[in-house]
Structure formats: structure tokens, C-alpha cells
Amino acid sequence: MTLRPDLAIIAANVAPGSRVLDVGCGDGALMAALRDERGVDARGVELDRANVSAAVARGLSVIQGDADTDLADYPADAFDYAILSQTLQTTHRPDQVLDQLLRIGRRAFVSFPNFAHWRVRLSLLWGGRMPVTRLLPLEWFETPNIHHVTVDDFRAFVAARGLTVESAWFLSGDRLTSAAAANFRAEHAVFLLKR
């Protein structure tokens, strides 16, 4: 099974045998890879009922839940890692969701599309319209994205909260790119955080 590039980065950096909570786990592709390839005890929370069914059909432990409201039900330090991939920008209160992630997990992976990527900027500048790209494939009125975060926004957000960035990866297309000018060059970012 081929994982989306951000999920492949996460999968490669989760320690074997860990306990993981994947929040917004979709159909469970990452959880299945972690279970099958890394011996991880993976649990998931997903809002979409069809995705929950698909994940459960893979033999995964996934419940239907909302990142904005249901993470408070998990005990502190219950997981080695909490994962929030391409979900942060869809939550109503990303600050509170991130606080919950780092309460539940000793470390947190957070990935998101970078809304300051040069193609997004160019689309707004020349076309005057919200962009539709491979990573942002829906029109503005269809997208679940309600917070448009950039790499620099996220870095400032993390720094203001005194969180530690253990690692960060930046993707342009499906390839890693350097951290230099990532706010302009990266389409997607992945951060590994801890308190």
C-alpha cells in the first residue's frame, strides 16, 4: 500500500511498538501501515461515518468522533504519539485541539497544507480567486478548511506556546524540500512536537 507523502513521513518516524492515536484518521490507511509494518497499537477517531466503516473493515480500532469536542475524553499520556494529519485546518479551535493532542500523546505529529505556497499566492494575485490545486482540490464553498494556516503561522503558534519542534519536514509536490523558504516553497508541512 502506498501512503500519501505526509503519511509516509509520519509512518517512517513512529517508533516500532508505540501506542498511537490518529485523530481524523480517514479510512485508516496510516493506521494499517503502522500496525502491519511497525507493530504499532493504533487507535483512531474519525468524523466521517463512511471512513469509520472503511477503517473498521480493515480490522482497525476506530470510533466516530469529533476532534473539537471528543479528545477531552482521553486520559493524559495515554499514547506515545497523537497524529493530526490534514485535519488541523478543519477544526473550529485548532489551539484547543493541539493542546489536547499534546495532553493525550507524549508527542504529536501535525501536518497541514501550506496556504502561503507560491502557487496559492499566484492564484490569488493573478486570478483573484481561491486556488484549486492538487492538495487543495475543492472550490472554496466545498472545502472543509476553515482556517488557512501557513508554515510561518504554525511556527509562530508553536513558539508562542513554548512547544518544542523535534522535527519538521516540508513537501513540494511529493518530494521533500528544505526548510529554507518553506513558507514560500512547501505545499505541505509535517511537524513533530512535544511539550
JSON list of C-alpha atoms in Angstrom, two decimals:
[
{"chain": "A", "resi": 1, "resn": "MET", "atom": "CA", "xyz": [0.00, 0.00, 0.00]},
{"chain": "A", "resi": 2, "resn": "THR", "atom": "CA", "xyz": [1.35, 3.42, -0.96]},
{"chain": "A", "resi": 3, "resn": "LEU", "atom": "CA", "xyz": [0.74, 6.16, 1.59]},
{"chain": "A", "resi": 4, "resn": "ARG", "atom": "CA", "xyz": [0.23, 9.82, 0.87]},
{"chain": "A", "resi": 5, "resn": "PRO", "atom": "CA", "xyz": [3.67, 11.52, 1.22]},
{"chain": "A", "resi": 6, "resn": "ASP", "atom": "CA", "xyz": [2.92, 13.22, 4.56]},
{"chain": "A", "resi": 7, "resn": "LEU", "atom": "CA", "xyz": [1.60, 9.95, 5.97]},
{"chain": "A", "resi": 8, "resn": "ALA", "atom": "CA", "xyz": [4.69, 8.10, 4.74]},
{"chain": "A", "resi": 9, "resn": "ILE", "atom": "CA", "xyz": [6.89, 10.59, 6.64]},
{"chain": "A", "resi": 10, "resn": "ILE", "atom": "CA", "xyz": [4.85, 10.05, 9.80]},
{"chain": "A", "resi": 11, "resn": "ALA", "atom": "CA", "xyz": [4.89, 6.25, 9.40]},
{"chain": "A", "resi": 12, "resn": "ALA", "atom": "CA", "xyz": [8.68, 6.24, 8.97]},
{"chain": "A", "resi": 13, "resn": "ASN", "atom": "CA", "xyz": [9.17, 8.26, 12.17]},
{"chain": "A", "resi": 14, "resn": "VAL", "atom": "CA", "xyz": [6.85, 6.48, 14.60]},
{"chain": "A", "resi": 15, "resn": "ALA", "atom": "CA", "xyz": [8.86, 4.18, 16.86]},
{"chain": "A", "resi": 16, "resn": "PRO", "atom": "CA", "xyz": [8.02, 0.48, 16.42]},
{"chain": "A", "resi": 17, "resn": "GLY", "atom": "CA", "xyz": [5.70, -0.91, 19.09]},
{"chain": "A", "resi": 18, "resn": "SER", "atom": "CA", "xyz": [4.33, 2.52, 20.05]},
{"chain": "A", "resi": 19, "resn": "ARG", "atom": "CA", "xyz": [0.80, 3.42, 21.09]},
{"chain": "A", "resi": 20, "resn": "VAL", "atom": "CA", "xyz": [-0.75, 5.85, 18.59]},
{"chain": "A", "resi": 21, "resn": "LEU", "atom": "CA", "xyz": [-3.99, 7.82, 18.36]},
{"chain": "A", "resi": 22, "resn": "ASP", "atom": "CA", "xyz": [-4.74, 9.01, 14.81]},
{"chain": "A", "resi": 23, "resn": "VAL", "atom": "CA", "xyz": [-7.24, 11.87, 15.01]},
{"chain": "A", "resi": 24, "resn": "GLY", "atom": "CA", "xyz": [-9.05, 12.40, 11.73]},
{"chain": "A", "resi": 25, "resn": "CYS", "atom": "CA", "xyz": [-7.73, 9.04, 10.56]},
{"chain": "A", "resi": 26, "resn": "GLY", "atom": "CA", "xyz": [-9.79, 8.89, 7.37]},
{"chain": "A", "resi": 27, "resn": "ASP", "atom": "CA", "xyz": [-10.11, 5.34, 6.07]},
{"chain": "A", "resi": 28, "resn": "GLY", "atom": "CA", "xyz": [-7.27, 4.13, 8.33]},
{"chain": "A", "resi": 29, "resn": "ALA", "atom": "CA", "xyz": [-4.51, 3.84, 5.71]},
{"chain": "A", "resi": 30, "resn": "LEU", "atom": "CA", "xyz": [-1.84, 5.21, 8.06]},
{"chain": "A", "resi": 31, "resn": "MET", "atom": "CA", "xyz": [-3.07, 3.12, 10.99]},
{"chain": "A", "resi": 32, "resn": "ALA", "atom": "CA", "xyz": [-3.00, -0.05, 8.89]},
{"chain": "A", "resi": 33, "resn": "ALA", "atom": "CA", "xyz": [0.57, 0.68, 7.75]},
{"chain": "A", "resi": 34, "resn": "LEU", "atom": "CA", "xyz": [1.68, 1.39, 11.32]},
{"chain": "A", "resi": 35, "resn": "ARG", "atom": "CA", "xyz": [0.07, -1.81, 12.57]},
{"chain": "A", "resi": 36, "resn": "ASP", "atom": "CA", "xyz": [1.35, -4.02, 9.75]},
{"chain": "A", "resi": 37, "resn": "GLU", "atom": "CA", "xyz": [4.84, -2.57, 9.26]},
{"chain": "A", "resi": 38, "resn": "ARG", "atom": "CA", "xyz": [5.80, -1.18, 12.68]},
{"chain": "A", "resi": 39, "resn": "GLY", "atom": "CA", "xyz": [3.85, -3.33, 15.16]},
{"chain": "A", "resi": 40, "resn": "VAL", "atom": "CA", "xyz": [2.07, -0.23, 16.48]},
{"chain": "A", "resi": 41, "resn": "ASP", "atom": "CA", "xyz": [-1.04, -0.33, 18.68]},
{"chain": "A", "resi": 42, "resn": "ALA", "atom": "CA", "xyz": [-3.03, 2.20, 16.64]},
{"chain": "A", "resi": 43, "resn": "ARG", "atom": "CA", "xyz": [-6.41, 3.68, 17.55]},
{"chain": "A", "resi": 44, "resn": "GLY", "atom": "CA", "xyz": [-8.37, 6.20, 15.53]},
{"chain": "A", "resi": 45, "resn": "VAL", "atom": "CA", "xyz": [-11.01, 8.91, 15.75]},
{"chain": "A", "resi": 46, "resn": "GLU", "atom": "CA", "xyz": [-12.84, 9.95, 12.58]},
{"chain": "A", "resi": 47, "resn": "LEU", "atom": "CA", "xyz": [-15.81, 12.23, 11.95]},
{"chain": "A", "resi": 48, "resn": "ASP", "atom": "CA", "xyz": [-16.99, 10.73, 8.64]},
{"chain": "A", "resi": 49, "resn": "ARG", "atom": "CA", "xyz": [-19.15, 7.63, 9.11]},
{"chain": "A", "resi": 50, "resn": "ALA", "atom": "CA", "xyz": [-18.13, 6.05, 5.78]},
{"chain": "A", "resi": 51, "resn": "ASN", "atom": "CA", "xyz": [-14.43, 6.41, 6.65]},
{"chain": "A", "resi": 52, "resn": "VAL", "atom": "CA", "xyz": [-15.06, 4.85, 10.08]},
{"chain": "A", "resi": 53, "resn": "SER", "atom": "CA", "xyz": [-16.70, 1.86, 8.36]},
{"chain": "A", "resi": 54, "resn": "ALA", "atom": "CA", "xyz": [-13.79, 1.53, 5.92]},
{"chain": "A", "resi": 55, "resn": "ALA", "atom": "CA", "xyz": [-11.25, 1.62, 8.75]},
{"chain": "A", "resi": 56, "resn": "VAL", "atom": "CA", "xyz": [-13.16, -0.92, 10.85]},
{"chain": "A", "resi": 57, "resn": "ALA", "atom": "CA", "xyz": [-13.40, -3.17, 7.77]},
{"chain": "A", "resi": 58, "resn": "ARG", "atom": "CA", "xyz": [-9.56, -3.15, 7.76]},
{"chain": "A", "resi": 59, "resn": "GLY", "atom": "CA", "xyz": [-9.69, -4.56, 11.29]},
{"chain": "A", "resi": 60, "resn": "LEU", "atom": "CA", "xyz": [-8.77, -1.26, 12.92]},
{"chain": "A", "resi": 61, "resn": "SER", "atom": "CA", "xyz": [-9.99, 0.19, 16.20]},
{"chain": "A", "resi": 62, "resn": "VAL", "atom": "CA", "xyz": [-11.69, 3.41, 15.10]},
{"chain": "A", "resi": 63, "resn": "ILE", "atom": "CA", "xyz": [-14.55, 5.32, 16.67]},
{"chain": "A", "resi": 64, "resn": "GLN", "atom": "CA", "xyz": [-16.66, 8.07, 15.23]},
{"chain": "A", "resi": 65, "resn": "GLY", "atom": "CA", "xyz": [-15.80, 11.32, 16.96]},
{"chain": "A", "resi": 66, "resn": "ASP", "atom": "CA", "xyz": [-15.05, 14.99, 16.58]},
{"chain": "A", "resi": 67, "resn": "ALA", "atom": "CA", "xyz": [-11.56, 16.40, 17.26]},
{"chain": "A", "resi": 68, "resn": "ASP", "atom": "CA", "xyz": [-13.09, 19.64, 18.52]},
{"chain": "A", "resi": 69, "resn": "THR", "atom": "CA", "xyz": [-15.16, 18.01, 21.26]},
{"chain": "A", "resi": 70, "resn": "ASP", "atom": "CA", "xyz": [-14.20, 14.41, 21.94]},
{"chain": "A", "resi": 71, "resn": "LEU", "atom": "CA", "xyz": [-10.47, 14.50, 22.72]},
{"chain": "A", "resi": 72, "resn": "ALA", "atom": "CA", "xyz": [-11.17, 15.66, 26.29]},
{"chain": "A", "resi": 73, "resn": "ASP", "atom": "CA", "xyz": [-12.48, 12.13, 26.98]},
{"chain": "A", "resi": 74, "resn": "TYR", "atom": "CA", "xyz": [-9.00, 10.59, 26.60]},
{"chain": "A", "resi": 75, "resn": "PRO", "atom": "CA", "xyz": [-6.68, 10.32, 29.63]},
{"chain": "A", "resi": 76, "resn": "ALA", "atom": "CA", "xyz": [-3.41, 12.24, 29.73]},
{"chain": "A", "resi": 77, "resn": "ASP", "atom": "CA", "xyz": [-0.33, 10.50, 28.35]},
{"chain": "A", "resi": 78, "resn": "ALA", "atom": "CA", "xyz": [-2.40, 7.58, 27.07]},
{"chain": "A", "resi": 79, "resn": "PHE", "atom": "CA", "xyz": [-0.41, 7.44, 23.81]},
{"chain": "A", "resi": 80, "resn": "ASP", "atom": "CA", "xyz": [3.18, 7.78, 22.70]},
{"chain": "A", "resi": 81, "resn": "TYR", "atom": "CA", "xyz": [2.04, 9.75, 19.64]},
{"chain": "A", "resi": 82, "resn": "ALA", "atom": "CA", "xyz": [-1.11, 11.63, 18.70]},
{"chain": "A", "resi": 83, "resn": "ILE", "atom": "CA", "xyz": [-1.45, 12.32, 14.97]},
{"chain": "A", "resi": 84, "resn": "LEU", "atom": "CA", "xyz": [-3.42, 15.08, 13.27]},
{"chain": "A", "resi": 85, "resn": "SER", "atom": "CA", "xyz": [-2.80, 14.89, 9.53]},
{"chain": "A", "resi": 86, "resn": "GLN", "atom": "CA", "xyz": [-4.52, 17.36, 7.21]},
{"chain": "A", "resi": 87, "resn": "THR", "atom": "CA", "xyz": [-7.12, 17.98, 9.92]},
{"chain": "A", "resi": 88, "resn": "LEU", "atom": "CA", "xyz": [-5.85, 20.98, 11.92]},
{"chain": "A", "resi": 89, "resn": "GLN", "atom": "CA", "xyz": [-7.19, 23.49, 9.39]},
{"chain": "A", "resi": 90, "resn": "THR", "atom": "CA", "xyz": [-10.65, 21.89, 9.50]},
{"chain": "A", "resi": 91, "resn": "THR", "atom": "CA", "xyz": [-11.12, 22.20, 13.27]},
{"chain": "A", "resi": 92, "resn": "HIS", "atom": "CA", "xyz": [-13.05, 25.04, 14.89]},
{"chain": "A", "resi": 93, "resn": "ARG", "atom": "CA", "xyz": [-10.43, 25.65, 17.61]},
{"chain": "A", "resi": 94, "resn": "PRO", "atom": "CA", "xyz": [-7.03, 24.43, 16.39]},
{"chain": "A", "resi": 95, "resn": "ASP", "atom": "CA", "xyz": [-5.36, 25.83, 19.51]},
{"chain": "A", "resi": 96, "resn": "GLN", "atom": "CA", "xyz": [-7.50, 23.71, 21.82]},
{"chain": "A", "resi": 97, "resn": "VAL", "atom": "CA", "xyz": [-7.19, 20.63, 19.60]},
{"chain": "A", "resi": 98, "resn": "LEU", "atom": "CA", "xyz": [-3.39, 20.94, 19.66]},
{"chain": "A", "resi": 99, "resn": "ASP", "atom": "CA", "xyz": [-3.45, 21.32, 23.46]},
{"chain": "A", "resi": 100, "resn": "GLN", "atom": "CA", "xyz": [-5.49, 18.13, 23.70]},
{"chain": "A", "resi": 101, "resn": "LEU", "atom": "CA", "xyz": [-3.15, 16.27, 21.32]},
{"chain": "A", "resi": 102, "resn": "LEU", "atom": "CA", "xyz": [-0.15, 17.09, 23.50]},
{"chain": "A", "resi": 103, "resn": "ARG", "atom": "CA", "xyz": [-2.05, 16.17, 26.65]},
{"chain": "A", "resi": 104, "resn": "ILE", "atom": "CA", "xyz": [-3.09, 12.79, 25.25]},
{"chain": "A", "resi": 105, "resn": "GLY", "atom": "CA", "xyz": [0.19, 11.96, 23.50]},
{"chain": "A", "resi": 106, "resn": "ARG", "atom": "CA", "xyz": [3.76, 12.47, 24.63]},
{"chain": "A", "resi": 107, "resn": "ARG", "atom": "CA", "xyz": [4.48, 13.69, 21.10]},
{"chain": "A", "resi": 108, "resn": "ALA", "atom": "CA", "xyz": [2.24, 14.92, 18.31]},
{"chain": "A", "resi": 109, "resn": "PHE", "atom": "CA", "xyz": [2.57, 14.80, 14.54]},
{"chain": "A", "resi": 110, "resn": "VAL", "atom": "CA", "xyz": [0.72, 17.63, 12.83]},
{"chain": "A", "resi": 111, "resn": "SER", "atom": "CA", "xyz": [0.56, 18.02, 9.06]},
{"chain": "A", "resi": 112, "resn": "PHE", "atom": "CA", "xyz": [-1.29, 20.62, 7.02]},
{"chain": "A", "resi": 113, "resn": "PRO", "atom": "CA", "xyz": [-1.41, 22.24, 3.59]},
{"chain": "A", "resi": 114, "resn": "ASN", "atom": "CA", "xyz": [0.59, 25.47, 3.45]},
{"chain": "A", "resi": 115, "resn": "PHE", "atom": "CA", "xyz": [-1.69, 28.26, 2.30]},
{"chain": "A", "resi": 116, "resn": "ALA", "atom": "CA", "xyz": [1.34, 30.52, 1.62]},
{"chain": "A", "resi": 117, "resn": "HIS", "atom": "CA", "xyz": [2.79, 28.29, -1.09]},
{"chain": "A", "resi": 118, "resn": "TRP", "atom": "CA", "xyz": [3.77, 30.30, -4.16]},
{"chain": "A", "resi": 119, "resn": "ARG", "atom": "CA", "xyz": [1.08, 28.69, -6.36]},
{"chain": "A", "resi": 120, "resn": "VAL", "atom": "CA", "xyz": [-1.62, 29.70, -3.88]},
{"chain": "A", "resi": 121, "resn": "ARG", "atom": "CA", "xyz": [-0.23, 33.24, -3.77]},
{"chain": "A", "resi": 122, "resn": "LEU", "atom": "CA", "xyz": [-0.04, 33.40, -7.57]},
{"chain": "A", "resi": 123, "resn": "SER", "atom": "CA", "xyz": [-3.59, 32.15, -7.96]},
{"chain": "A", "resi": 124, "resn": "LEU", "atom": "CA", "xyz": [-4.86, 34.87, -5.65]},
{"chain": "A", "resi": 125, "resn": "LEU", "atom": "CA", "xyz": [-2.67, 37.56, -7.22]},
{"chain": "A", "resi": 126, "resn": "TRP", "atom": "CA", "xyz": [-3.40, 36.85, -10.89]},
{"chain": "A", "resi": 127, "resn": "GLY", "atom": "CA", "xyz": [-6.78, 35.18, -10.79]},
{"chain": "A", "resi": 128, "resn": "GLY", "atom": "CA", "xyz": [-8.19, 36.86, -7.71]},
{"chain": "A", "resi": 129, "resn": "ARG", "atom": "CA", "xyz": [-9.84, 33.62, -6.67]},
{"chain": "A", "resi": 130, "resn": "MET", "atom": "CA", "xyz": [-9.21, 30.99, -4.02]},
{"chain": "A", "resi": 131, "resn": "PRO", "atom": "CA", "xyz": [-6.94, 28.38, -5.58]},
{"chain": "A", "resi": 132, "resn": "VAL", "atom": "CA", "xyz": [-7.83, 24.84, -6.58]},
{"chain": "A", "resi": 133, "resn": "THR", "atom": "CA", "xyz": [-4.69, 22.69, -6.59]},
{"chain": "A", "resi": 134, "resn": "ARG", "atom": "CA", "xyz": [-3.79, 19.02, -6.25]},
{"chain": "A", "resi": 135, "resn": "LEU", "atom": "CA", "xyz": [-3.52, 19.41, -2.47]},
{"chain": "A", "resi": 136, "resn": "LEU", "atom": "CA", "xyz": [-6.47, 21.83, -2.23]},
{"chain": "A", "resi": 137, "resn": "PRO", "atom": "CA", "xyz": [-8.76, 20.20, -4.79]},
{"chain": "A", "resi": 138, "resn": "LEU", "atom": "CA", "xyz": [-12.10, 21.69, -3.76]},
{"chain": "A", "resi": 139, "resn": "GLU", "atom": "CA", "xyz": [-13.69, 25.03, -4.53]},
{"chain": "A", "resi": 140, "resn": "TRP", "atom": "CA", "xyz": [-13.90, 27.49, -1.62]},
{"chain": "A", "resi": 141, "resn": "PHE", "atom": "CA", "xyz": [-17.57, 26.65, -0.97]},
{"chain": "A", "resi": 142, "resn": "GLU", "atom": "CA", "xyz": [-16.94, 22.90, -0.80]},
{"chain": "A", "resi": 143, "resn": "THR", "atom": "CA", "xyz": [-13.75, 22.78, 1.26]},
{"chain": "A", "resi": 144, "resn": "PRO", "atom": "CA", "xyz": [-13.71, 21.60, 4.86]},
{"chain": "A", "resi": 145, "resn": "ASN", "atom": "CA", "xyz": [-10.82, 24.04, 5.51]},
{"chain": "A", "resi": 146, "resn": "ILE", "atom": "CA", "xyz": [-11.96, 26.82, 7.81]},
{"chain": "A", "resi": 147, "resn": "HIS", "atom": "CA", "xyz": [-8.55, 28.05, 8.99]},
{"chain": "A", "resi": 148, "resn": "HIS", "atom": "CA", "xyz": [-5.92, 28.89, 6.40]},
{"chain": "A", "resi": 149, "resn": "VAL", "atom": "CA", "xyz": [-2.60, 28.22, 8.12]},
{"chain": "A", "resi": 150, "resn": "THR", "atom": "CA", "xyz": [0.88, 28.83, 6.73]},
{"chain": "A", "resi": 151, "resn": "VAL", "atom": "CA", "xyz": [4.22, 27.35, 7.75]},
{"chain": "A", "resi": 152, "resn": "ASP", "atom": "CA", "xyz": [5.23, 30.65, 9.37]},
{"chain": "A", "resi": 153, "resn": "ASP", "atom": "CA", "xyz": [1.86, 30.94, 11.16]},
{"chain": "A", "resi": 154, "resn": "PHE", "atom": "CA", "xyz": [2.32, 27.47, 12.61]},
{"chain": "A", "resi": 155, "resn": "ARG", "atom": "CA", "xyz": [5.92, 28.12, 13.66]},
{"chain": "A", "resi": 156, "resn": "ALA", "atom": "CA", "xyz": [4.82, 31.30, 15.50]},
{"chain": "A", "resi": 157, "resn": "PHE", "atom": "CA", "xyz": [1.86, 29.45, 17.05]},
{"chain": "A", "resi": 158, "resn": "VAL", "atom": "CA", "xyz": [4.14, 26.70, 18.39]},
{"chain": "A", "resi": 159, "resn": "ALA", "atom": "CA", "xyz": [6.77, 29.15, 19.64]},
{"chain": "A", "resi": 160, "resn": "ALA", "atom": "CA", "xyz": [4.18, 31.29, 21.48]},
{"chain": "A", "resi": 161, "resn": "ARG", "atom": "CA", "xyz": [3.02, 28.19, 23.35]},
{"chain": "A", "resi": 162, "resn": "GLY", "atom": "CA", "xyz": [6.54, 27.13, 24.31]},
{"chain": "A", "resi": 163, "resn": "LEU", "atom": "CA", "xyz": [6.32, 23.86, 22.40]},
{"chain": "A", "resi": 164, "resn": "THR", "atom": "CA", "xyz": [9.36, 22.06, 21.05]},
{"chain": "A", "resi": 165, "resn": "VAL", "atom": "CA", "xyz": [9.63, 21.17, 17.38]},
{"chain": "A", "resi": 166, "resn": "GLU", "atom": "CA", "xyz": [11.56, 17.89, 17.39]},
{"chain": "A", "resi": 167, "resn": "SER", "atom": "CA", "xyz": [11.49, 17.56, 13.60]},
{"chain": "A", "resi": 168, "resn": "ALA", "atom": "CA", "xyz": [9.87, 19.21, 10.61]},
{"chain": "A", "resi": 169, "resn": "TRP", "atom": "CA", "xyz": [9.52, 18.08, 7.01]},
{"chain": "A", "resi": 170, "resn": "PHE", "atom": "CA", "xyz": [8.37, 20.13, 4.04]},
{"chain": "A", "resi": 171, "resn": "LEU", "atom": "CA", "xyz": [6.95, 18.76, 0.82]},
{"chain": "A", "resi": 172, "resn": "SER", "atom": "CA", "xyz": [6.83, 20.31, -2.63]},
{"chain": "A", "resi": 173, "resn": "GLY", "atom": "CA", "xyz": [4.71, 18.00, -4.69]},
{"chain": "A", "resi": 174, "resn": "ASP", "atom": "CA", "xyz": [5.55, 14.56, -3.37]},
{"chain": "A", "resi": 175, "resn": "ARG", "atom": "CA", "xyz": [9.19, 15.39, -2.64]},
{"chain": "A", "resi": 176, "resn": "LEU", "atom": "CA", "xyz": [10.94, 16.71, 0.42]},
{"chain": "A", "resi": 177, "resn": "THR", "atom": "CA", "xyz": [12.20, 20.26, 0.16]},
{"chain": "A", "resi": 178, "resn": "SER", "atom": "CA", "xyz": [14.49, 22.17, 2.50]},
{"chain": "A", "resi": 179, "resn": "ALA", "atom": "CA", "xyz": [13.31, 24.27, 5.41]},
{"chain": "A", "resi": 180, "resn": "ALA", "atom": "CA", "xyz": [14.80, 27.33, 3.70]},
{"chain": "A", "resi": 181, "resn": "ALA", "atom": "CA", "xyz": [11.93, 29.49, 2.46]},
{"chain": "A", "resi": 182, "resn": "ALA", "atom": "CA", "xyz": [9.49, 26.67, 3.32]},
{"chain": "A", "resi": 183, "resn": "ASN", "atom": "CA", "xyz": [6.68, 29.20, 3.81]},
{"chain": "A", "resi": 184, "resn": "PHE", "atom": "CA", "xyz": [7.00, 30.06, 0.11]},
{"chain": "A", "resi": 185, "resn": "ARG", "atom": "CA", "xyz": [8.19, 26.74, -1.39]},
{"chain": "A", "resi": 186, "resn": "ALA", "atom": "CA", "xyz": [6.40, 23.98, 0.57]},
{"chain": "A", "resi": 187, "resn": "GLU", "atom": "CA", "xyz": [2.93, 22.83, -0.38]},
{"chain": "A", "resi": 188, "resn": "HIS", "atom": "CA", "xyz": [2.63, 20.72, 2.73]},
{"chain": "A", "resi": 189, "resn": "ALA", "atom": "CA", "xyz": [4.30, 20.64, 6.16]},
{"chain": "A", "resi": 190, "resn": "VAL", "atom": "CA", "xyz": [4.73, 17.93, 8.79]},
{"chain": "A", "resi": 191, "resn": "PHE", "atom": "CA", "xyz": [5.81, 18.78, 12.34]},
{"chain": "A", "resi": 192, "resn": "LEU", "atom": "CA", "xyz": [6.70, 16.50, 15.25]},
{"chain": "A", "resi": 193, "resn": "LEU", "atom": "CA", "xyz": [6.02, 18.37, 18.50]},
{"chain": "A", "resi": 194, "resn": "LYS", "atom": "CA", "xyz": [6.39, 17.84, 22.22]},
{"chain": "A", "resi": 195, "resn": "ARG", "atom": "CA", "xyz": [5.83, 19.95, 25.32]}
]
